[in-house]
Amino acid sequence: MKAEKLIGCENKLGEGPLWIESQEKLYWVDIEGRAIYEMDGADNTVRQYLMDKRPCALAEKNDNELYVVLEDGLYIWEKVQNKIEVVDRVDVGDDNRFNDGKKDPWGRLWAGTMNEKGELEKGALYVWLEDGTRRTVMENVSISNGLAWNKRAQTMYYIDTPTRTVYQFHYDAKTGALANEEVVYTFQEEDGYPDGMTIDGDGNLWIALFGGYGVAVVDPGKREWIDKVEVPAKNVTCCVFGGPDGDELFITTATEGLQEPDMVEYPDSGSLFHIKVHRSL
């Protein structure tokens, strides 16, 4: 499978794609570009909203507002006037910022942090419950990244990028508590680093590979890498299913960390890519 360029947005660090079915729109962020993007699914027109702080992740709230995880906590973004309102500013620690995050199927919002100087085990994973209470779920995390849930199996999947490993936990739908950590899959050095991910109706994980030129498809039941979406960009950051029929995979990428030869060979790095795939809903 090969993805194609959809939007040439030249993101420094594109991340966090979010498809909102009721609006038929795709949102994503450029963390280092300090911007939120909105694409109309009907005609692929794009709007860019510049931020004072770095936006790291998005979650649905209502037609005019989204939850946005900025570098230092949780906020509400009102897009008509492009204004933010603080919900919960977090003491993330020196040289740390938030990174990936998303809502689980039960309405809890998860997001984690990373150290910007590359120091390991300085970050954490947090969850905001539906009443707004924040709880620290994990500590000693290096780069908190991909999240996904299998609602039927009551399983949560999680990536701490430097470990190159996808983990799974039993997930308590009533409380959000995690238990029984297991390794699903560990990537090799030549594969790149696992970054953001999403899940399909069959329970397969679609995992963006930073430095790996694509999206790996992993069957967590079999603990096997079963397919790959090739992307003409080195640093692939995250992906999400969307589109009118839910069969379109939107893929964000980054120019961050690339050298001039990389940009010459892969000039569309930083773009938004897409591909239609056969999958269960």
Tab-separated table of N, CA and C in Angstrom, residues 100-256:
chain	number	residue	atom	x	y	z
A	100	ASP	N	1.654	13.411	22.687
A	100	ASP	CA	0.443	12.820	22.119
A	100	ASP	C	-0.667	12.699	23.167
A	101	GLY	N	-1.903	12.692	22.685
A	101	GLY	CA	-3.047	12.501	23.567
A	101	GLY	C	-4.322	12.292	22.768
A	102	LYS	N	-5.335	11.722	23.397
A	102	LYS	CA	-6.649	11.564	22.762
A	102	LYS	C	-7.663	11.101	23.795
A	103	LYS	N	-8.941	11.172	23.399
A	103	LYS	CA	-10.017	10.679	24.251
A	103	LYS	C	-10.171	9.177	24.085
A	104	ASP	N	-10.503	8.504	25.189
A	104	ASP	CA	-10.851	7.089	25.085
A	104	ASP	C	-12.341	6.973	24.728
A	105	PRO	N	-12.832	5.775	24.417
A	105	PRO	CA	-14.233	5.633	24.012
A	105	PRO	C	-15.241	5.996	25.090
A	106	TRP	N	-14.800	6.172	26.333
A	106	TRP	CA	-15.712	6.467	27.440
A	106	TRP	C	-15.642	7.931	27.864
A	107	GLY	N	-14.901	8.746	27.112
A	107	GLY	CA	-14.900	10.176	27.353
A	107	GLY	C	-13.769	10.718	28.199
A	108	ARG	N	-12.853	9.857	28.632
A	108	ARG	CA	-11.698	10.344	29.387
A	108	ARG	C	-10.623	10.817	28.410
A	109	LEU	N	-9.924	11.862	28.787
A	109	LEU	CA	-8.906	12.430	27.905
A	109	LEU	C	-7.514	12.099	28.444
A	110	TRP	N	-6.737	11.417	27.629
A	110	TRP	CA	-5.398	10.972	28.011
A	110	TRP	C	-4.342	11.785	27.269
A	111	ALA	N	-3.251	12.112	27.958
A	111	ALA	CA	-2.119	12.778	27.311
A	111	ALA	C	-0.879	12.576	28.166
A	112	GLY	N	0.272	12.542	27.487
A	112	GLY	CA	1.521	12.312	28.199
A	112	GLY	C	2.578	13.321	27.823
A	113	THR	N	3.682	13.285	28.544
A	113	THR	CA	4.748	14.261	28.356
A	113	THR	C	6.059	13.605	27.921
A	114	MET	N	6.999	14.472	27.540
A	114	MET	CA	8.321	14.037	27.104
A	114	MET	C	9.329	15.102	27.496
A	115	ASN	N	10.599	14.706	27.560
A	115	ASN	CA	11.663	15.639	27.864
A	115	ASN	C	12.277	16.134	26.554
A	116	GLU	N	12.397	17.454	26.412
A	116	GLU	CA	12.850	18.033	25.149
A	116	GLU	C	14.361	17.970	24.975
A	117	LYS	N	15.093	17.637	26.022
A	117	LYS	CA	16.543	17.481	25.904
A	117	LYS	C	16.934	16.024	25.679
A	118	GLY	N	15.938	15.169	25.509
A	118	GLY	CA	16.219	13.767	25.234
A	118	GLY	C	16.522	12.928	26.451
A	119	GLU	N	16.352	13.481	27.649
A	119	GLU	CA	16.584	12.687	28.851
A	119	GLU	C	15.472	11.651	29.010
A	120	LEU	N	15.848	10.443	29.375
A	120	LEU	CA	14.887	9.352	29.470
A	120	LEU	C	14.195	9.319	30.829
A	121	GLU	N	12.985	8.792	30.830
A	121	GLU	CA	12.195	8.538	32.040
A	121	GLU	C	11.945	9.805	32.859
A	122	LYS	N	11.751	10.930	32.153
A	122	LYS	CA	11.437	12.192	32.822
A	122	LYS	C	9.974	12.593	32.650
A	123	GLY	N	9.238	11.849	31.816
A	123	GLY	CA	7.863	12.205	31.511
A	123	GLY	C	6.853	11.395	32.295
A	124	ALA	N	5.586	11.607	31.949
A	124	ALA	CA	4.490	10.919	32.641
A	124	ALA	C	3.295	10.810	31.699
A	125	LEU	N	2.349	9.963	32.078
A	125	LEU	CA	1.077	9.822	31.366
A	125	LEU	C	-0.042	10.208	32.325
A	126	TYR	N	-0.946	11.084	31.855
A	126	TYR	CA	-2.042	11.588	32.670
A	126	TYR	C	-3.383	11.260	32.025
A	127	VAL	N	-4.416	11.284	32.844
A	127	VAL	CA	-5.779	11.184	32.326
A	127	VAL	C	-6.643	12.203	33.054
A	128	TRP	N	-7.495	12.884	32.285
A	128	TRP	CA	-8.514	13.750	32.860
A	128	TRP	C	-9.841	13.009	32.814
A	129	LEU	N	-10.441	12.809	33.968
A	129	LEU	CA	-11.721	12.126	34.051
A	129	LEU	C	-12.833	13.061	33.578
A	130	GLU	N	-14.025	12.513	33.411
A	130	GLU	CA	-15.114	13.313	32.864
A	130	GLU	C	-15.498	14.476	33.771
A	131	ASP	N	-15.202	14.392	35.059
A	131	ASP	CA	-15.498	15.499	35.967
A	131	ASP	C	-14.368	16.526	36.012
A	132	GLY	N	-13.335	16.338	35.176
A	132	GLY	CA	-12.226	17.277	35.105
A	132	GLY	C	-11.057	16.950	36.008
A	133	THR	N	-11.206	15.961	36.854
A	133	THR	CA	-10.117	15.557	37.743
A	133	THR	C	-8.967	14.958	36.941
A	134	ARG	N	-7.756	15.388	37.256
A	134	ARG	CA	-6.571	14.833	36.599
A	134	ARG	C	-5.920	13.786	37.485
A	135	ARG	N	-5.490	12.682	36.850
A	135	ARG	CA	-4.810	11.624	37.576
A	135	ARG	C	-3.520	11.261	36.847
A	136	THR	N	-2.447	11.073	37.585
A	136	THR	CA	-1.200	10.593	37.000
A	136	THR	C	-1.245	9.074	36.946
A	137	VAL	N	-1.138	8.530	35.738
A	137	VAL	CA	-1.282	7.087	35.536
A	137	VAL	C	0.069	6.392	35.502
A	138	MET	N	1.047	7.016	34.848
A	138	MET	CA	2.390	6.434	34.761
A	138	MET	C	3.422	7.525	34.992
A	139	GLU	N	4.524	7.148	35.583
A	139	GLU	CA	5.685	8.022	35.698
A	139	GLU	C	6.882	7.330	35.049
A	140	ASN	N	7.998	8.034	34.981
A	140	ASN	CA	9.228	7.486	34.379
A	140	ASN	C	9.025	7.092	32.920
A	141	VAL	N	8.218	7.876	32.215
A	141	VAL	CA	8.003	7.702	30.784
A	141	VAL	C	9.006	8.569	30.037
A	142	SER	N	9.493	8.103	28.889
A	142	SER	CA	10.491	8.877	28.139
A	142	SER	C	9.842	9.784	27.097
A	143	ILE	N	9.124	9.208	26.135
A	143	ILE	CA	8.344	9.999	25.172
A	143	ILE	C	6.965	9.365	25.078
A	144	SER	N	6.018	9.913	25.828
A	144	SER	CA	4.665	9.364	25.812
A	144	SER	C	4.066	9.584	24.433
A	145	ASN	N	3.572	8.511	23.833
A	145	ASN	CA	3.121	8.629	22.445
A	145	ASN	C	1.825	7.861	22.213
A	146	GLY	N	1.770	7.010	21.173
A	146	GLY	CA	0.525	6.452	20.674
A	146	GLY	C	-0.405	5.845	21.711
A	147	LEU	N	-1.695	6.089	21.510
A	147	LEU	CA	-2.760	5.554	22.359
A	147	LEU	C	-3.860	4.972	21.481
A	148	ALA	N	-4.428	3.853	21.908
A	148	ALA	CA	-5.568	3.262	21.214
A	148	ALA	C	-6.289	2.325	22.169
A	149	TRP	N	-7.592	2.116	21.912
A	149	TRP	CA	-8.404	1.255	22.765
A	149	TRP	C	-9.212	0.283	21.920
A	150	ASN	N	-9.235	-0.968	22.357
A	150	ASN	CA	-10.146	-1.964	21.806
A	150	ASN	C	-11.308	-2.077	22.787
A	151	LYS	N	-12.426	-1.463	22.434
A	151	LYS	CA	-13.552	-1.378	23.362
A	151	LYS	C	-14.107	-2.753	23.685
A	152	ARG	N	-14.182	-3.614	22.691
A	152	ARG	CA	-14.757	-4.951	22.916
A	152	ARG	C	-13.894	-5.784	23.852
A	153	ALA	N	-12.574	-5.632	23.699
A	153	ALA	CA	-11.664	-6.442	24.508
A	153	ALA	C	-11.262	-5.757	25.808
A	154	GLN	N	-11.750	-4.545	26.001
A	154	GLN	CA	-11.367	-3.742	27.176
A	154	GLN	C	-9.846	-3.725	27.344
A	155	THR	N	-9.206	-3.289	26.244
A	155	THR	CA	-7.752	-3.239	26.202
A	155	THR	C	-7.294	-1.853	25.780
A	156	MET	N	-6.257	-1.330	26.429
A	156	MET	CA	-5.608	-0.104	26.002
A	156	MET	C	-4.219	-0.419	25.490
A	157	TYR	N	-3.839	0.226	24.379
A	157	TYR	CA	-2.507	0.087	23.810
A	157	TYR	C	-1.757	1.405	23.985
A	158	TYR	N	-0.445	1.298	24.214
A	158	TYR	CA	0.335	2.493	24.554
A	158	TYR	C	1.767	2.334	24.052
A	159	ILE	N	2.336	3.474	23.594
A	159	ILE	CA	3.708	3.489	23.096
A	159	ILE	C	4.531	4.501	23.879
A	160	ASP	N	5.664	4.064	24.400
A	160	ASP	CA	6.716	4.946	24.917
A	160	ASP	C	7.836	4.832	23.890
A	161	THR	N	7.958	5.844	23.024
A	161	THR	CA	8.700	5.720	21.776
A	161	THR	C	10.121	5.166	21.889
A	162	PRO	N	10.976	5.654	22.789
A	162	PRO	CA	12.355	5.134	22.803
A	162	PRO	C	12.470	3.634	23.070
A	163	THR	N	11.455	3.037	23.679
A	163	THR	CA	11.491	1.594	23.910
A	163	THR	C	11.236	0.803	22.633
A	164	ARG	N	10.739	1.494	21.580
A	164	ARG	CA	10.344	0.872	20.309
A	164	ARG	C	9.256	-0.195	20.503
A	165	THR	N	8.529	-0.122	21.602
A	165	THR	CA	7.607	-1.195	21.982
A	165	THR	C	6.179	-0.692	22.117
A	166	VAL	N	5.234	-1.529	21.658
A	166	VAL	CA	3.809	-1.296	21.877
A	166	VAL	C	3.372	-2.183	23.041
A	167	TYR	N	2.762	-1.563	24.048
A	167	TYR	CA	2.305	-2.288	25.224
A	167	TYR	C	0.776	-2.359	25.228
A	168	GLN	N	0.257	-3.372	25.906
A	168	GLN	CA	-1.183	-3.429	26.118
A	168	GLN	C	-1.481	-3.641	27.592
A	169	PHE	N	-2.670	-3.141	27.994
A	169	PHE	CA	-3.134	-3.235	29.379
A	169	PHE	C	-4.599	-3.639	29.376
A	170	HIS	N	-5.001	-4.374	30.383
A	170	HIS	CA	-6.434	-4.521	30.610
A	170	HIS	C	-6.967	-3.166	31.040
A	171	TYR	N	-8.105	-2.770	30.458
A	171	TYR	CA	-8.654	-1.437	30.710
A	171	TYR	C	-10.008	-1.560	31.389
A	172	ASP	N	-10.132	-0.965	32.556
A	172	ASP	CA	-11.396	-0.956	33.289
A	172	ASP	C	-12.253	0.188	32.761
A	173	ALA	N	-13.305	-0.143	32.029
A	173	ALA	CA	-14.135	0.882	31.396
A	173	ALA	C	-14.820	1.789	32.410
A	174	LYS	N	-15.082	1.282	33.614
A	174	LYS	CA	-15.782	2.073	34.625
A	174	LYS	C	-14.872	3.090	35.294
A	175	THR	N	-13.606	2.740	35.499
A	175	THR	CA	-12.708	3.604	36.263
A	175	THR	C	-11.528	4.148	35.457
A	176	GLY	N	-11.209	3.518	34.317
A	176	GLY	CA	-10.032	3.899	33.559
A	176	GLY	C	-8.744	3.322	34.102
A	177	ALA	N	-8.840	2.412	35.066
A	177	ALA	CA	-7.642	1.817	35.658
A	177	ALA	C	-6.992	0.824	34.692
A	178	LEU	N	-5.667	0.737	34.754
A	178	LEU	CA	-4.894	-0.175	33.915
A	178	LEU	C	-4.341	-1.323	34.751
A	179	ALA	N	-4.232	-2.493	34.113
A	179	ALA	CA	-3.659	-3.656	34.797
A	179	ALA	C	-3.076	-4.598	33.746
A	180	ASN	N	-2.220	-5.509	34.205
A	180	ASN	CA	-1.708	-6.617	33.378
A	180	ASN	C	-0.968	-6.127	32.135
A	181	GLU	N	0.113	-5.386	32.342
A	181	GLU	CA	0.917	-4.911	31.214
A	181	GLU	C	1.543	-6.078	30.461
A	182	GLU	N	1.445	-6.023	29.112
A	182	GLU	CA	2.057	-7.025	28.244
A	182	GLU	C	2.673	-6.332	27.042
A	183	VAL	N	3.695	-6.957	26.481
A	183	VAL	CA	4.314	-6.465	25.248
A	183	VAL	C	3.546	-7.018	24.052
A	184	VAL	N	3.135	-6.112	23.162
A	184	VAL	CA	2.448	-6.520	21.934
A	184	VAL	C	3.447	-6.743	20.805
A	185	TYR	N	4.327	-5.741	20.623
A	185	TYR	CA	5.283	-5.839	19.514
A	185	TYR	C	6.444	-4.885	19.783
A	186	THR	N	7.660	-5.313	19.446
A	186	THR	CA	8.838	-4.461	19.556
A	186	THR	C	9.480	-4.312	18.188
A	187	PHE	N	9.651	-3.076	17.757
A	187	PHE	CA	10.249	-2.797	16.454
A	187	PHE	C	11.772	-2.832	16.550
A	188	GLN	N	12.397	-3.107	15.411
A	188	GLN	CA	13.850	-3.133	15.329
A	188	GLN	C	14.371	-1.753	14.922
A	189	GLU	N	15.652	-1.535	15.108
A	189	GLU	CA	16.244	-0.221	14.823
A	189	GLU	C	15.976	0.222	13.393
A	190	GLU	N	16.070	-0.711	12.450
A	190	GLU	CA	15.895	-0.354	11.047
A	190	GLU	C	14.443	-0.013	10.692
A	191	ASP	N	13.504	-0.309	11.595
A	191	ASP	CA	12.095	-0.030	11.340
A	191	ASP	C	11.721	1.419	11.611
A	192	GLY	N	12.541	2.144	12.360
A	192	GLY	CA	12.166	3.463	12.845
A	192	GLY	C	11.534	3.348	14.224
A	193	TYR	N	11.069	4.481	14.730
A	193	TYR	CA	10.474	4.521	16.066
A	193	TYR	C	8.946	4.577	15.985
A	194	PRO	N	8.241	3.742	16.745
A	194	PRO	CA	6.780	3.839	16.767
A	194	PRO	C	6.357	5.159	17.395
A	195	ASP	N	5.398	5.826	16.750
A	195	ASP	CA	4.965	7.158	17.174
A	195	ASP	C	3.470	7.099	17.500
A	196	GLY	N	2.644	7.857	16.807
A	196	GLY	CA	1.205	7.808	17.054
A	196	GLY	C	0.568	6.585	16.407
A	197	MET	N	-0.642	6.241	16.848
A	197	MET	CA	-1.319	5.077	16.255
A	197	MET	C	-2.834	5.210	16.355
A	198	THR	N	-3.501	4.358	15.565
A	198	THR	CA	-4.950	4.234	15.631
A	198	THR	C	-5.304	2.762	15.501
A	199	ILE	N	-6.599	2.452	15.606
A	199	ILE	CA	-7.047	1.057	15.612
A	199	ILE	C	-8.220	0.904	14.648
A	200	ASP	N	-8.324	-0.246	13.985
A	200	ASP	CA	-9.449	-0.479	13.081
A	200	ASP	C	-10.473	-1.413	13.726
A	201	GLY	N	-11.537	-1.685	12.989
A	201	GLY	CA	-12.627	-2.487	13.527
A	201	GLY	C	-12.277	-3.933	13.796
A	202	ASP	N	-11.199	-4.415	13.184
A	202	ASP	CA	-10.735	-5.778	13.452
A	202	ASP	C	-9.780	-5.841	14.630
A	203	GLY	N	-9.465	-4.684	15.202
A	203	GLY	CA	-8.542	-4.641	16.334
A	203	GLY	C	-7.091	-4.512	15.948
A	204	ASN	N	-6.804	-4.319	14.643
A	204	ASN	CA	-5.421	-4.142	14.217
A	204	ASN	C	-4.955	-2.721	14.521
A	205	LEU	N	-3.679	-2.590	14.864
A	205	LEU	CA	-3.088	-1.293	15.192
A	205	LEU	C	-2.344	-0.754	13.977
A	206	TRP	N	-2.598	0.506	13.655
A	206	TRP	CA	-1.930	1.199	12.553
A	206	TRP	C	-0.980	2.206	13.200
A	207	ILE	N	0.336	1.956	13.078
A	207	ILE	CA	1.346	2.636	13.885
A	207	ILE	C	2.284	3.429	12.987
A	208	ALA	N	2.324	4.748	13.178
A	208	ALA	CA	3.236	5.605	12.430
A	208	ALA	C	4.670	5.343	12.868
A	209	LEU	N	5.577	5.330	11.904
A	209	LEU	CA	6.981	5.032	12.175
A	209	LEU	C	7.840	6.258	11.890
A	210	PHE	N	8.320	6.894	12.950
A	210	PHE	CA	9.195	8.055	12.824
A	210	PHE	C	10.576	7.564	12.401
A	211	GLY	N	11.002	8.007	11.229
A	211	GLY	CA	12.242	7.487	10.672
A	211	GLY	C	12.045	6.186	9.921
A	212	GLY	N	10.793	5.786	9.734
A	212	GLY	CA	10.510	4.487	9.123
A	212	GLY	C	9.724	4.531	7.838
A	213	TYR	N	9.436	5.714	7.297
A	213	TYR	CA	8.839	5.872	5.976
A	213	TYR	C	7.485	5.170	5.817
A	214	GLY	N	6.699	5.120	6.885
A	214	GLY	CA	5.411	4.467	6.687
A	214	GLY	C	4.625	4.236	7.955
A	215	VAL	N	3.548	3.477	7.789
A	215	VAL	CA	2.652	3.089	8.877
A	215	VAL	C	2.612	1.571	8.922
A	216	ALA	N	3.010	0.994	10.042
A	216	ALA	CA	2.970	-0.456	10.228
A	216	ALA	C	1.585	-0.880	10.692
A	217	VAL	N	1.114	-2.006	10.193
A	217	VAL	CA	-0.146	-2.594	10.649
A	217	VAL	C	0.202	-3.831	11.467
A	218	VAL	N	-0.153	-3.800	12.746
A	218	VAL	CA	0.198	-4.886	13.667
A	218	VAL	C	-1.063	-5.541	14.192
A	219	ASP	N	-1.096	-6.870	14.134
A	219	ASP	CA	-2.170	-7.661	14.734
A	219	ASP	C	-1.768	-7.948	16.181
A	220	PRO	N	-2.397	-7.283	17.159
A	220	PRO	CA	-1.952	-7.460	18.539
A	220	PRO	C	-2.275	-8.837	19.111
A	221	GLY	N	-3.284	-9.507	18.539
A	221	GLY	CA	-3.613	-10.847	19.002
A	221	GLY	C	-2.532	-11.845	18.643
A	222	LYS	N	-2.031	-11.728	17.400
A	222	LYS	CA	-0.985	-12.630	16.930
A	222	LYS	C	0.418	-12.118	17.243
A	223	ARG	N	0.501	-10.853	17.701
A	223	ARG	CA	1.797	-10.225	17.968
A	223	ARG	C	2.635	-10.175	16.693
A	224	GLU	N	1.975	-9.836	15.565
A	224	GLU	CA	2.663	-9.846	14.275
A	224	GLU	C	2.457	-8.546	13.515
A	225	TRP	N	3.514	-8.135	12.796
A	225	TRP	CA	3.435	-7.030	11.836
A	225	TRP	C	2.908	-7.633	10.539
A	226	ILE	N	1.713	-7.233	10.108
A	226	ILE	CA	1.051	-7.919	9.005
A	226	ILE	C	0.996	-7.116	7.706
A	227	ASP	N	1.244	-5.810	7.755
A	227	ASP	CA	1.159	-5.005	6.528
A	227	ASP	C	1.842	-3.663	6.786
A	228	LYS	N	2.025	-2.891	5.704
A	228	LYS	CA	2.625	-1.560	5.847
A	228	LYS	C	2.074	-0.622	4.789
A	229	VAL	N	1.803	0.604	5.188
A	229	VAL	CA	1.486	1.679	4.264
A	229	VAL	C	2.773	2.462	4.034
A	230	GLU	N	3.251	2.483	2.813
A	230	GLU	CA	4.464	3.227	2.491
A	230	GLU	C	4.112	4.706	2.322
A	231	VAL	N	4.919	5.562	2.911
A	231	VAL	CA	4.704	7.007	2.854
A	231	VAL	C	5.979	7.659	2.315
A	232	PRO	N	5.868	8.543	1.306
A	232	PRO	CA	7.067	9.188	0.756
A	232	PRO	C	7.564	10.331	1.639
A	233	ALA	N	7.821	10.001	2.888
A	233	ALA	CA	8.388	10.929	3.867
A	233	ALA	C	9.058	10.078	4.934
A	234	LYS	N	10.178	10.529	5.434
A	234	LYS	CA	10.934	9.734	6.402
A	234	LYS	C	10.254	9.694	7.763
A	235	ASN	N	9.867	10.869	8.273
A	235	ASN	CA	9.355	10.959	9.639
A	235	ASN	C	7.832	10.997	9.641
A	236	VAL	N	7.243	9.833	9.817
A	236	VAL	CA	5.788	9.672	9.851
A	236	VAL	C	5.369	9.692	11.320
A	237	THR	N	4.371	10.515	11.653
A	237	THR	CA	4.125	10.825	13.055
A	237	THR	C	2.832	10.256	13.640
A	238	CYS	N	1.738	10.233	12.860
A	238	CYS	CA	0.467	9.769	13.416
A	238	CYS	C	-0.515	9.497	12.292
A	239	CYS	N	-1.631	8.842	12.615
A	239	CYS	CA	-2.632	8.524	11.600
A	239	CYS	C	-3.993	8.358	12.261
A	240	VAL	N	-5.043	8.523	11.443
A	240	VAL	CA	-6.415	8.356	11.930
A	240	VAL	C	-7.307	7.984	10.754
A	241	PHE	N	-8.326	7.187	11.023
A	241	PHE	CA	-9.310	6.870	9.994
A	241	PHE	C	-10.380	7.947	9.948
A	242	GLY	N	-10.881	8.220	8.744
A	242	GLY	CA	-11.936	9.202	8.578
A	242	GLY	C	-12.486	9.144	7.171
A	243	GLY	N	-13.055	10.276	6.735
A	243	GLY	CA	-13.707	10.326	5.438
A	243	GLY	C	-15.157	9.893	5.550
A	244	PRO	N	-15.958	10.139	4.512
A	244	PRO	CA	-17.397	9.836	4.556
A	244	PRO	C	-17.728	8.392	4.900
A	245	ASP	N	-16.889	7.467	4.441
A	245	ASP	CA	-17.129	6.047	4.686
A	245	ASP	C	-16.193	5.457	5.742
A	246	GLY	N	-15.388	6.299	6.353
A	246	GLY	CA	-14.479	5.834	7.398
A	246	GLY	C	-13.344	4.959	6.909
A	247	ASP	N	-13.116	4.957	5.585
A	247	ASP	CA	-12.108	4.052	5.019
A	247	ASP	C	-10.865	4.785	4.517
A	248	GLU	N	-10.719	6.036	4.921
A	248	GLU	CA	-9.572	6.824	4.483
A	248	GLU	C	-8.625	7.021	5.668
A	249	LEU	N	-7.365	6.654	5.476
A	249	LEU	CA	-6.363	6.831	6.509
A	249	LEU	C	-5.617	8.136	6.240
A	250	PHE	N	-5.735	9.087	7.182
A	250	PHE	CA	-5.007	10.348	7.098
A	250	PHE	C	-3.720	10.229	7.911
A	251	ILE	N	-2.616	10.703	7.350
A	251	ILE	CA	-1.296	10.473	7.926
A	251	ILE	C	-0.535	11.784	8.016
A	252	THR	N	-0.068	12.134	9.220
A	252	THR	CA	0.744	13.332	9.394
A	252	THR	C	2.230	12.986	9.364
A	253	THR	N	3.036	13.974	8.954
A	253	THR	CA	4.479	13.776	8.859
A	253	THR	C	5.199	15.030	9.364
A	254	ALA	N	6.519	14.969	9.404
A	254	ALA	CA	7.309	16.067	9.965
A	254	ALA	C	8.570	16.292	9.153
A	255	THR	N	9.014	17.559	9.161
A	255	THR	CA	10.332	17.882	8.610
A	255	THR	C	11.375	17.955	9.714
A	256	GLU	N	10.937	18.001	10.960
A	256	GLU	CA	11.866	18.106	12.086
A	256	GLU	C	12.855	16.947	12.076
